[in-house]
């Protein structure tokens, strides 16, 4: 370990406590990228000393001197990494890239050194297997189980040689994940489509044109238009642009991220990651990476997860064929003389939406002002969870566009946390939308309130003009806010069990559930206001939205399912060398993937599964959570409706406030009174309910 100057470390702002303002806030205004590595090294040293002291304790192991003691370690490291991960997702730069290349393997190897610490594991095992455990609170017992299980799954029981190999694999993976992620980000920011002829903008809504013009100006191409290679720029283009050749060009650019045979190509990294994962799973005693990953999830086995995916797959692709037929009819009627191709799907889907449901997304958009919808989020949180939000100006932010709100209980006025909102796309910010917890709620180290953020990539409009977003984007906004509420409502003792610290096939459930409140009349009538007239959205348009709600579910379900199935099959393949292109082609052919569409995340840009272990063999979680959320929303509609106070309280008591303190399947059952079934999802999507093969999760 390198000796660092003590004054440097003690003055490193990343290591400092977060002060007392609003119970403490991250010092985003003091961050220098150069501080990350020394801060992390110092924080790791501190936690290593703390952990070594626990492992070397001469007293017999108890819950307090082992498990609870572990929960109290690493506070500095948590602070450093909270800020580091904000930089990683929001403030990318070449300087940060080099920091990441050093940080990621360091973090991975330190993690391994903890779970591979034999004397520490012995103490955990003793506490876990001791009859004394039964005297602990249910939350403490759950914490014992989590620690024991996490250590075992990470290889705590292996011999030294296997442990060393697992650590080596984790090191290599950490490096590969970083590279994969950097390649994907580079393809999203370095590649873009320039339009020089205004004629080629035909069909695009004004705000898309404006954003494209602004982006061109930023790139020194004033007078032309730039379409970025990110989902939030490409999808509106594909949905609206009349120029078919440009649609194809944009589509090809987007689906080829990480797959261009250049320095940012990810095809060589994928088989390396897969083989290392397969080898690690075998060392850990599991037939495949998928079996290992699912061992502690709600689904438990890949077979159970696959059964669900396959149950939904067939009705989903049947629906795609119907959707394509409808689109082909529109194209024929127009005399377009084309066969629907993948770059036509979104465009003609919009035309069908207009023809069949008389629903014009751009008309709907006039009523979807980002700021009004943000107020709608607050309204829903107020109705369901008795929360209120107040903007504050005194908190340091990492970009002037970020706003901060205190979150308090409406009745008691007690502040329960902070919510940071970072809505706009920016260079260096990763694409998509996400929630982050900067700090978990807990009561072990004092009454610690949580700090969460929601990050999106909406295109910032002209100065002073409201930002209009699509229905789909509004849904995403509600989704991410659902994660935020899962964090904010947390009311537990131990940080490891707080808020969204639940298994991956459950973590999307609260967020997908919250999406349902967007289409409630209470939200639409109060917050879906026309951006010019301020008039609420007309009932006739609301009815049309409702009628069209099952529209295009074939496409959206299939694109996600295809990604989930490919992910699972990749990680069930075992220790074989996989050619990504060949594998994708064969698997999709076997599945009879409709040729008019592609998977939502093609393998070379499938960051969910290749930029960390996080969602590997875990993309099915979205579908799994879909089932849970459809079934859970039915609990409201079966009662007094979406704002039923009794059901909302049950939701808070059993789901939103308990984090990971209760086994997830049990928590769900406690809320719903029974196990979830797929019926509600099938009905919601307008698919056939088979009944006979009713899967109970
Ligand atoms: Zn989510």
XYZ file of C-alpha atoms and ligand atoms in Angstrom:
698
model
C 0.000 0.000 0.000
C 1.367 3.328 -1.102
C 1.974 5.830 1.679
C -0.090 8.953 1.160
C 0.544 12.336 2.632
C -1.764 12.605 5.627
C -2.718 16.237 5.004
C -3.744 15.408 1.439
C -5.996 12.660 2.667
C -7.497 14.596 5.491
C -8.266 17.473 3.140
C -9.640 15.300 0.360
C -13.260 16.526 0.141
C -14.479 13.096 -1.004
C -13.562 11.602 2.364
C -15.250 14.241 4.481
C -18.557 13.747 6.243
C -21.471 15.347 4.435
C -22.170 18.057 6.997
C -25.491 18.837 8.636
C -27.373 20.727 5.926
C -30.610 18.739 5.353
C -29.034 15.899 7.375
C -25.943 16.029 5.191
C -25.479 16.343 1.421
C -22.774 15.145 -1.018
C -20.151 17.862 -1.687
C -20.675 17.857 -5.461
C -19.226 21.349 -5.700
C -15.858 20.197 -4.383
C -15.247 17.194 -6.614
C -12.029 16.939 -8.559
C -11.611 13.816 -10.673
C -7.995 13.593 -9.510
C -9.248 13.070 -5.940
C -11.121 9.835 -6.661
C -8.244 7.363 -6.575
C -6.465 8.671 -3.433
C -9.832 8.953 -1.657
C -10.853 5.422 -2.584
C -7.482 4.020 -1.509
C -7.748 5.745 1.839
C -11.353 4.602 2.289
C -10.406 1.033 1.425
C -7.583 1.100 3.969
C -9.949 2.352 6.632
C -12.528 -0.320 5.927
C -9.893 -3.026 5.695
C -8.678 -2.089 9.181
C -12.231 -2.098 10.500
C -12.903 -5.519 9.011
C -9.616 -7.011 10.158
C -10.440 -5.908 13.687
C -13.782 -7.717 13.518
C -12.175 -10.862 12.089
C -9.440 -10.815 14.750
C -11.806 -10.222 17.669
C -10.907 -12.599 20.529
C -14.479 -12.643 21.858
C -16.834 -15.369 20.702
C -18.783 -14.294 17.609
C -22.133 -12.642 18.274
C -24.591 -10.842 16.042
C -23.456 -7.506 17.506
C -19.697 -7.994 17.345
C -19.757 -9.534 13.872
C -22.751 -8.867 11.604
C -23.827 -5.559 13.081
C -20.189 -4.518 13.377
C -19.734 -5.218 9.662
C -22.759 -3.080 8.865
C -21.023 -0.191 10.596
C -17.859 -0.389 8.486
C -16.995 1.371 5.269
C -18.876 4.629 5.778
C -16.061 6.594 4.114
C -15.984 4.211 1.198
C -19.721 4.550 0.704
C -19.348 8.329 0.552
C -16.527 8.210 -1.981
C -18.262 5.692 -4.206
C -21.624 7.470 -4.101
C -19.962 10.457 -5.749
C -17.770 8.353 -8.005
C -20.826 6.562 -9.431
C -22.559 9.891 -10.032
C -19.519 10.965 -12.059
C -19.453 7.653 -13.879
C -23.072 7.963 -15.044
C -23.479 11.699 -15.408
C -20.096 13.347 -15.866
C -18.116 11.105 -18.200
C -14.824 12.423 -19.589
C -11.528 11.002 -20.886
C -9.968 11.867 -17.522
C -12.637 9.879 -15.717
C -12.166 6.975 -18.148
C -8.577 6.578 -16.979
C -9.643 6.828 -13.339
C -12.238 4.115 -13.911
C -9.673 1.764 -15.370
C -7.823 1.884 -12.065
C -10.822 2.157 -9.726
C -12.957 -0.742 -10.959
C -10.412 -3.556 -10.496
C -9.474 -2.042 -7.097
C -13.082 -2.087 -5.939
C -13.524 -5.645 -7.227
C -10.371 -6.962 -5.539
C -11.224 -5.331 -2.234
C -14.709 -6.882 -2.395
C -13.102 -10.278 -2.957
C -10.695 -9.807 -0.074
C -13.688 -9.377 2.261
C -15.719 -12.382 1.143
C -12.583 -14.510 1.004
C -11.478 -13.638 4.531
C -11.625 -17.072 6.167
C -11.692 -16.012 9.807
C -14.361 -13.419 9.066
C -16.516 -15.986 7.288
C -16.092 -18.450 10.172
C -17.524 -15.843 12.541
C -20.445 -15.110 10.222
C -21.127 -18.827 9.859
C -21.039 -19.298 13.629
C -23.593 -16.523 14.163
C -25.766 -17.808 11.327
C -25.865 -21.394 12.572
C -26.061 -20.585 16.288
C -29.339 -21.296 18.146
C -28.948 -17.749 19.517
C -29.981 -16.486 16.086
C -33.620 -17.359 16.805
C -33.645 -14.781 19.599
C -32.814 -11.954 17.209
C -35.438 -9.703 15.590
C -36.748 -10.904 12.203
C -34.768 -8.123 10.496
C -31.568 -9.195 12.251
C -32.155 -12.825 11.294
C -32.676 -11.751 7.717
C -29.416 -9.798 7.842
C -27.570 -12.899 9.110
C -28.973 -14.908 6.241
C -27.984 -12.237 3.703
C -24.395 -12.036 4.943
C -23.977 -15.783 5.133
C -25.552 -16.353 1.748
C -23.629 -13.548 0.007
C -20.342 -14.884 1.330
C -21.124 -18.440 0.262
C -22.291 -17.358 -3.194
C -19.087 -15.365 -3.602
C -16.931 -18.381 -2.761
C -16.246 -18.133 0.976
C -16.299 -21.927 1.289
C -13.809 -22.590 -1.510
C -10.239 -23.787 -1.034
C -7.453 -21.239 -1.370
C -6.599 -22.139 -4.945
C -10.182 -21.724 -6.148
C -10.574 -18.528 -4.158
C -7.524 -17.090 -5.848
C -8.889 -18.006 -9.259
C -12.311 -16.454 -8.499
C -10.578 -13.241 -7.430
C -8.501 -13.288 -10.593
C -11.633 -13.767 -12.707
C -13.376 -10.885 -10.941
C -10.376 -8.680 -11.672
C -10.447 -9.524 -15.334
C -14.200 -9.061 -15.510
C -14.032 -5.641 -13.854
C -11.624 -4.495 -16.570
C -13.737 -5.974 -19.362
C -16.944 -4.419 -18.007
C -15.327 -0.986 -17.966
C -14.090 -1.418 -21.523
C -17.487 -2.631 -22.730
C -19.205 0.336 -21.133
C -16.716 2.844 -22.483
C -17.079 1.449 -26.012
C -20.852 1.699 -25.827
C -20.722 5.264 -24.485
C -18.211 6.251 -27.158
C -20.447 4.894 -29.915
C -23.373 6.814 -28.478
C -21.532 10.112 -28.318
C -19.020 9.956 -31.198
C -21.362 8.661 -33.869
C -24.292 10.762 -35.021
C -26.254 11.554 -38.138
C -25.951 14.969 -39.763
C -28.826 16.308 -41.835
C -28.050 19.258 -44.073
C -31.238 19.550 -46.146
C -34.315 20.876 -44.301
C -36.471 18.684 -46.572
C -35.110 15.629 -44.759
C -36.716 16.813 -41.532
C -40.219 16.266 -42.919
C -42.497 14.628 -40.368
C -40.405 15.531 -37.329
C -42.104 17.468 -34.525
C -40.828 21.015 -33.962
C -39.084 20.237 -30.667
C -37.161 17.352 -32.233
C -36.000 19.670 -35.028
C -35.062 22.367 -32.523
C -33.064 19.953 -30.409
C -31.302 18.608 -33.515
C -30.431 22.164 -34.592
C -29.118 23.023 -31.130
C -26.981 19.898 -31.115
C -25.565 20.734 -34.537
C -24.630 24.193 -33.355
C -22.849 22.699 -30.352
C -20.856 20.477 -32.679
C -19.873 23.461 -34.782
C -22.270 22.565 -37.590
C -24.584 25.541 -37.356
C -27.333 25.493 -39.971
C -27.574 21.708 -40.078
C -29.223 19.170 -37.782
C -27.674 16.410 -35.694
C -29.449 13.227 -34.583
C -27.525 11.637 -31.705
C -26.940 7.930 -31.462
C -28.939 7.553 -28.245
C -32.327 6.005 -27.669
C -33.912 9.333 -26.717
C -32.869 10.882 -30.038
C -33.231 7.892 -32.340
C -36.702 6.716 -31.311
C -38.516 10.015 -32.020
C -36.683 10.154 -35.351
C -37.732 6.619 -36.312
C -41.312 7.305 -35.243
C -41.703 10.474 -37.270
C -39.211 10.972 -40.093
C -40.840 10.629 -43.508
C -37.507 10.036 -45.245
C -37.274 6.255 -45.306
C -33.620 6.093 -46.350
C -32.629 8.267 -43.401
C -34.748 6.141 -41.078
C -32.821 3.117 -42.225
C -29.532 4.953 -41.780
C -30.443 6.069 -38.247
C -31.728 2.609 -37.349
C -28.552 0.907 -38.592
C -26.357 3.359 -36.730
C -28.241 2.734 -33.488
C -28.456 -1.051 -33.637
C -24.771 -1.227 -34.595
C -23.489 0.359 -31.404
C -20.484 -1.663 -30.294
C -20.636 -3.618 -33.553
C -18.741 -1.582 -36.133
C -15.453 -3.431 -36.327
C -13.644 -0.335 -35.053
C -11.863 0.523 -31.775
C -15.197 0.530 -29.970
C -16.293 -2.910 -31.145
C -17.509 -5.104 -28.294
C -17.720 -8.464 -30.077
C -14.368 -9.722 -28.826
C -15.140 -8.744 -25.221
C -18.426 -10.673 -25.032
C -17.050 -14.241 -25.347
C -14.293 -13.383 -22.872
C -16.831 -12.185 -20.307
C -19.054 -15.222 -20.891
C -16.229 -17.729 -20.507
C -14.919 -16.140 -17.344
C -18.423 -16.133 -15.882
C -18.966 -19.785 -16.799
C -15.668 -20.794 -15.238
C -16.445 -18.860 -12.060
C -19.894 -20.475 -11.758
C -18.330 -23.924 -12.030
C -15.750 -23.100 -9.390
C -18.597 -22.012 -7.141
C -20.430 -25.288 -7.682
C -23.115 -24.225 -10.133
C -23.660 -25.706 -13.596
C -23.841 -22.273 -15.239
C -23.618 -18.555 -14.532
C -27.419 -18.368 -14.791
C -27.881 -20.988 -12.065
C -25.438 -19.138 -9.829
C -27.045 -15.739 -10.421
C -30.573 -16.969 -9.765
C -29.792 -18.968 -6.633
C -30.722 -16.071 -4.347
C -33.397 -14.462 -6.530
C -37.153 -14.648 -6.283
C -37.282 -16.933 -9.353
C -34.655 -19.253 -7.760
C -33.859 -21.186 -10.968
C -33.266 -20.248 -14.620
C -35.826 -22.874 -15.612
C -38.547 -21.061 -13.697
C -37.589 -17.723 -15.226
C -37.428 -19.210 -18.718
C -40.842 -20.830 -18.284
C -42.330 -17.408 -17.660
C -40.544 -15.838 -20.655
C -41.660 -18.643 -22.915
C -45.244 -18.434 -21.690
C -45.440 -14.796 -22.778
C -43.306 -15.195 -25.926
C -45.770 -16.990 -28.205
C -48.744 -14.655 -27.647
C -46.351 -11.712 -27.986
C -44.984 -12.692 -31.410
C -48.482 -13.600 -32.594
C -49.418 -10.041 -31.747
C -46.388 -8.706 -33.647
C -47.602 -10.452 -36.788
C -51.004 -8.786 -36.391
C -49.329 -5.423 -35.853
C -47.206 -5.839 -38.978
C -50.306 -6.780 -40.975
C -52.028 -3.578 -39.842
C -48.958 -1.528 -40.754
C -48.592 -3.163 -44.162
C -52.225 -2.291 -44.884
C -51.600 1.364 -44.105
C -48.477 1.379 -46.267
C -50.322 -0.280 -49.162
C -53.209 2.117 -48.867
C -50.785 5.018 -49.067
C -49.284 3.502 -52.167
C -45.883 3.406 -50.458
C -44.880 0.243 -52.376
C -42.751 -1.064 -49.536
C -42.563 -4.112 -47.341
C -42.463 -3.200 -43.666
C -38.889 -3.407 -42.409
C -37.428 -2.863 -38.971
C -36.777 0.839 -39.640
C -40.447 1.228 -40.606
C -41.947 -0.322 -37.490
C -42.124 2.733 -35.270
C -43.098 5.009 -38.150
C -45.997 2.921 -39.415
C -47.039 1.988 -35.902
C -47.729 5.700 -35.408
C -49.823 5.725 -38.554
C -51.817 2.712 -37.360
C -52.262 4.393 -34.025
C -53.797 7.347 -35.832
C -55.856 5.271 -38.264
C -57.138 2.597 -35.919
C -57.340 4.458 -32.644
C -57.402 8.004 -33.996
C -54.594 8.697 -31.542
C -51.844 11.085 -32.498
C -48.853 10.833 -30.152
C -47.808 14.337 -31.077
C -51.233 15.610 -30.088
C -50.880 13.798 -26.732
C -47.431 15.292 -26.304
C -48.865 18.824 -26.307
C -50.351 17.916 -22.945
C -47.278 16.267 -21.477
C -45.131 19.035 -20.031
C -42.195 17.684 -18.092
C -42.626 20.099 -15.200
C -46.348 19.426 -14.865
C -45.632 15.721 -14.819
C -43.064 16.258 -12.118
C -45.849 17.895 -10.104
C -47.974 14.848 -10.892
C -45.289 12.608 -9.397
C -45.447 14.640 -6.209
C -49.239 14.418 -6.199
C -49.170 10.622 -6.505
C -46.526 10.348 -3.765
C -48.725 12.572 -1.599
C -51.834 10.489 -2.161
C -50.238 7.058 -1.798
C -47.556 7.720 0.799
C -48.460 11.046 2.402
C -45.262 12.701 1.149
C -44.543 16.297 0.172
C -41.689 17.775 -1.832
C -40.135 21.232 -1.490
C -37.424 22.581 -3.720
C -34.303 23.894 -2.002
C -31.608 26.091 -3.510
C -28.853 25.690 -0.942
C -27.619 22.230 -1.918
C -24.524 21.772 -4.101
C -25.238 20.047 -7.432
C -22.987 18.510 -10.079
C -24.624 20.458 -12.906
C -26.782 23.613 -12.876
C -29.686 21.656 -14.425
C -29.998 19.450 -11.340
C -32.672 20.462 -8.837
C -32.999 19.271 -5.255
C -36.153 18.753 -3.197
C -36.619 17.896 0.444
C -39.082 15.066 0.992
C -41.174 15.071 4.153
C -44.168 13.373 5.637
C -47.221 15.603 5.083
C -48.744 14.781 8.463
C -45.719 14.812 10.755
C -43.544 17.210 8.717
C -40.602 14.919 9.432
C -38.029 15.093 6.645
C -37.417 11.608 5.276
C -34.942 12.386 2.538
C -33.809 14.374 -0.458
C -34.718 13.897 -4.106
C -32.310 15.120 -6.817
C -33.788 15.552 -10.266
C -31.518 15.622 -13.323
C -33.850 15.462 -16.329
C -31.798 16.495 -19.376
C -29.514 14.755 -21.840
C -25.914 15.988 -21.850
C -22.621 14.993 -23.281
C -20.865 12.554 -20.957
C -24.131 11.380 -19.431
C -25.111 7.824 -20.137
C -28.309 7.234 -22.092
C -31.577 5.963 -20.678
C -33.070 6.793 -17.306
C -32.175 5.584 -13.848
C -32.422 6.076 -10.113
C -29.471 6.230 -7.741
C -29.329 6.220 -3.963
C -26.507 8.483 -2.790
C -27.188 7.351 0.757
C -29.432 4.618 2.151
C -31.928 5.155 4.928
C -30.912 3.361 8.146
C -31.077 3.631 11.913
C -27.902 1.813 12.857
C -25.543 4.781 12.570
C -28.105 7.329 13.785
C -31.391 8.364 12.189
C -29.972 8.461 8.677
C -32.333 9.734 5.976
C -31.940 8.695 2.383
C -30.788 10.720 -0.613
C -32.005 9.525 -3.994
C -31.874 10.879 -7.507
C -33.758 10.415 -10.744
C -31.859 10.895 -13.964
C -33.356 11.051 -17.433
C -32.266 12.093 -20.896
C -35.014 14.415 -22.030
C -34.029 16.814 -24.722
C -33.782 20.268 -23.229
C -35.930 22.691 -25.175
C -35.374 26.313 -26.030
C -34.842 28.693 -23.147
C -38.118 29.442 -21.385
C -40.190 26.929 -23.362
C -41.791 23.949 -21.662
C -40.231 20.564 -22.399
C -42.822 18.281 -23.980
C -42.272 14.559 -23.629
C -43.856 11.500 -25.181
C -46.282 9.201 -23.419
C -43.555 6.570 -23.324
C -41.133 9.021 -21.707
C -43.784 10.035 -19.184
C -44.102 6.373 -18.282
C -40.324 6.180 -17.813
C -40.499 9.234 -15.560
C -43.059 7.494 -13.357
C -41.010 4.296 -13.458
C -37.842 5.917 -12.141
C -39.826 7.826 -9.564
C -41.172 4.455 -8.396
C -37.572 3.422 -7.631
C -37.070 6.746 -5.845
C -40.169 6.158 -3.697
C -38.938 2.662 -2.894
C -35.821 4.310 -1.481
C -37.563 7.276 0.146
C -40.195 5.231 1.985
C -37.647 2.839 3.430
C -38.010 2.431 7.170
C -35.514 -0.198 8.304
C -32.606 -0.466 10.713
C -29.771 -1.949 8.654
C -28.333 -0.237 5.571
C -27.753 -3.503 3.684
C -31.501 -4.152 3.766
C -32.609 -0.596 3.023
C -34.839 0.667 0.206
C -33.995 -0.778 -3.178
C -31.502 -3.282 -1.714
C -33.714 -6.189 -2.762
C -33.147 -9.016 -5.252
C -32.921 -8.004 -8.924
C -36.077 -9.776 -10.068
C -38.039 -7.813 -7.482
C -36.404 -4.390 -7.636
C -38.274 -3.419 -10.822
C -41.632 -4.267 -9.278
C -42.250 -1.049 -7.282
C -41.090 1.057 -10.230
C -43.192 -0.737 -12.824
C -46.151 -0.567 -10.488
C -45.870 3.194 -10.172
C -46.091 3.569 -13.974
C -49.768 2.682 -13.635
C -50.632 5.981 -11.965
C -49.758 8.024 -15.059
C -52.979 7.046 -16.775
C -55.241 7.631 -13.780
C -57.872 10.359 -14.393
C -56.637 12.220 -11.300
C -53.204 12.687 -12.886
C -54.383 13.356 -16.427
C -57.072 15.869 -15.494
C -54.862 17.886 -13.171
C -51.448 17.635 -14.758
C -51.823 16.763 -18.432
C -52.362 20.400 -19.408
C -51.929 21.851 -22.878
C -48.633 23.687 -23.041
C -50.167 26.728 -24.730
C -53.737 26.971 -23.460
C -53.314 25.292 -20.064
C -56.510 23.342 -20.808
C -56.619 19.842 -19.329
C -56.418 16.983 -21.749
C -59.909 16.435 -23.248
C -61.816 13.365 -22.085
C -62.138 12.216 -25.688
C -58.345 12.099 -25.966
C -58.066 10.287 -22.621
C -60.555 7.712 -23.915
C -58.484 7.293 -27.032
C -55.331 6.769 -24.940
C -57.188 4.143 -22.972
C -58.476 2.409 -26.101
C -55.000 2.382 -27.563
C -53.341 1.139 -24.366
C -53.005 -2.388 -25.705
C -51.675 -1.042 -28.963
C -48.172 -2.111 -30.001
C -47.780 -4.368 -26.956
C -46.600 -7.075 -29.350
C -43.612 -4.947 -30.308
C -42.697 -3.678 -26.845
C -43.103 -7.082 -25.218
C -41.210 -8.941 -27.925
C -38.236 -6.570 -28.034
C -37.766 -6.927 -24.262
C -38.476 -10.670 -24.162
C -36.009 -11.346 -26.970
C -33.287 -9.582 -24.974
C -34.253 -11.507 -21.843
C -34.249 -14.890 -23.565
C -30.938 -14.269 -25.346
C -29.407 -13.136 -22.041
C -30.597 -16.283 -20.284
C -29.512 -18.622 -23.088
C -26.069 -16.984 -23.241
C -25.607 -17.635 -19.558
C -26.993 -21.159 -19.697
C -24.578 -22.142 -22.470
C -21.769 -23.017 -20.051
C -18.054 -22.844 -20.669
C -18.000 -22.734 -24.466
C -16.622 -20.132 -26.804
C -19.499 -18.106 -28.160
C -19.482 -16.127 -31.371
C -21.850 -13.262 -30.516
C -23.084 -12.633 -34.054
C -23.686 -16.317 -34.740
C -25.319 -16.911 -31.372
C -27.686 -13.985 -31.747
C -28.650 -15.066 -35.249
C -29.258 -18.721 -34.379
C -31.113 -18.044 -31.155
C -33.431 -15.500 -32.733
C -34.081 -17.832 -35.668
C -34.969 -20.671 -33.300
C -37.331 -18.367 -31.481
C -38.927 -17.331 -34.764
C -38.187 -13.714 -33.951
C -40.302 -11.592 -36.314
C -37.930 -10.245 -38.941
C -39.509 -6.794 -38.813
C -37.852 -6.027 -35.498
C -34.696 -6.436 -33.433
C -34.114 -7.114 -29.759
C -34.250 -4.016 -27.578
C -30.590 -4.458 -26.682
C -28.447 -6.218 -29.251
C -25.526 -8.015 -27.612
C -22.689 -5.565 -28.490
C -24.590 -2.741 -26.738
C -26.308 -4.775 -24.029
C -24.852 -2.807 -21.119
C -27.323 -4.340 -18.657
C -25.551 -7.672 -18.922
C -22.019 -6.769 -20.038
C -21.074 -3.586 -18.233
C -21.420 -5.313 -14.853
C -22.692 -8.576 -13.420
C -25.786 -6.646 -12.268
C -28.418 -7.771 -14.754
C -26.545 -10.706 -16.261
C -28.935 -13.661 -16.484
C -31.240 -11.072 -14.964
C -32.854 -9.131 -17.798
C -35.865 -11.416 -17.329
C -36.429 -9.413 -14.133
C -38.328 -6.762 -16.083
C -40.818 -9.343 -17.308
C -40.991 -10.962 -13.898
C -41.670 -7.582 -12.299
C -44.263 -6.887 -15.015
C -46.230 -9.867 -13.750
C -45.946 -8.672 -10.158
C -46.930 -5.099 -10.973
C -49.944 -6.072 -13.096
C -51.143 -8.399 -10.363
C -50.467 -5.801 -7.656
C -52.295 -3.015 -9.481
C -55.283 -5.339 -9.692
C -55.369 -5.175 -5.882
C -56.181 -1.464 -6.224
C -58.753 -1.829 -8.991
C -60.452 -4.680 -7.138
C -60.746 -2.335 -4.136
C -61.626 1.366 -4.352
C -59.362 2.283 -7.300
C -55.774 3.493 -7.718
C -55.935 5.846 -4.732
C -57.576 3.446 -2.294
C -56.064 4.357 1.070
C -56.315 0.877 2.593
C -54.494 -0.813 -0.270
C -51.947 2.031 -0.359
C -51.215 1.450 3.305
C -50.795 -2.274 2.683
C -48.427 -1.390 -0.150
C -46.376 0.846 2.139
C -46.358 -1.635 5.025
C -45.384 -4.703 3.008
C -43.485 -3.433 -0.024
C -42.280 0.178 -0.071
C -41.131 0.558 3.542
C -39.561 -2.837 4.212
C -36.663 -2.917 1.719
C -35.027 -6.327 1.834
C -35.917 -7.079 5.462
C -38.439 -9.736 4.413
C -38.106 -12.515 1.863
C -39.483 -10.920 -1.312
C -41.969 -13.671 -2.157
C -43.344 -13.500 1.390
C -43.560 -9.697 1.279
C -45.576 -9.930 -1.921
C -47.905 -12.527 -0.458
C -48.381 -10.375 2.641
C -49.443 -7.489 0.437
C -51.619 -9.366 -2.017
C -52.974 -12.239 0.040
C -51.836 -14.739 -2.572
C -48.996 -15.510 -4.985
C -48.902 -13.508 -8.231
C -50.327 -14.997 -11.401
C -49.726 -13.977 -15.028
C -53.432 -13.427 -15.754
C -53.464 -9.716 -14.962
C -50.415 -9.136 -17.190
C -51.943 -11.009 -20.133
C -55.153 -9.007 -19.785
C -53.213 -5.761 -19.441
C -51.331 -6.432 -22.660
C -54.371 -7.741 -24.458
C -52.865 -11.213 -24.887
C -54.801 -14.444 -24.631
C -55.107 -15.734 -21.062
C -54.364 -19.403 -21.429
C -55.785 -20.366 -18.046
C -54.686 -23.972 -18.396
C -51.007 -23.142 -17.967
C -51.478 -20.415 -15.407
C -47.985 -19.856 -14.045
C -47.742 -19.010 -10.424
C -44.474 -17.299 -9.643
Zn -36.208 0.317 -13.330
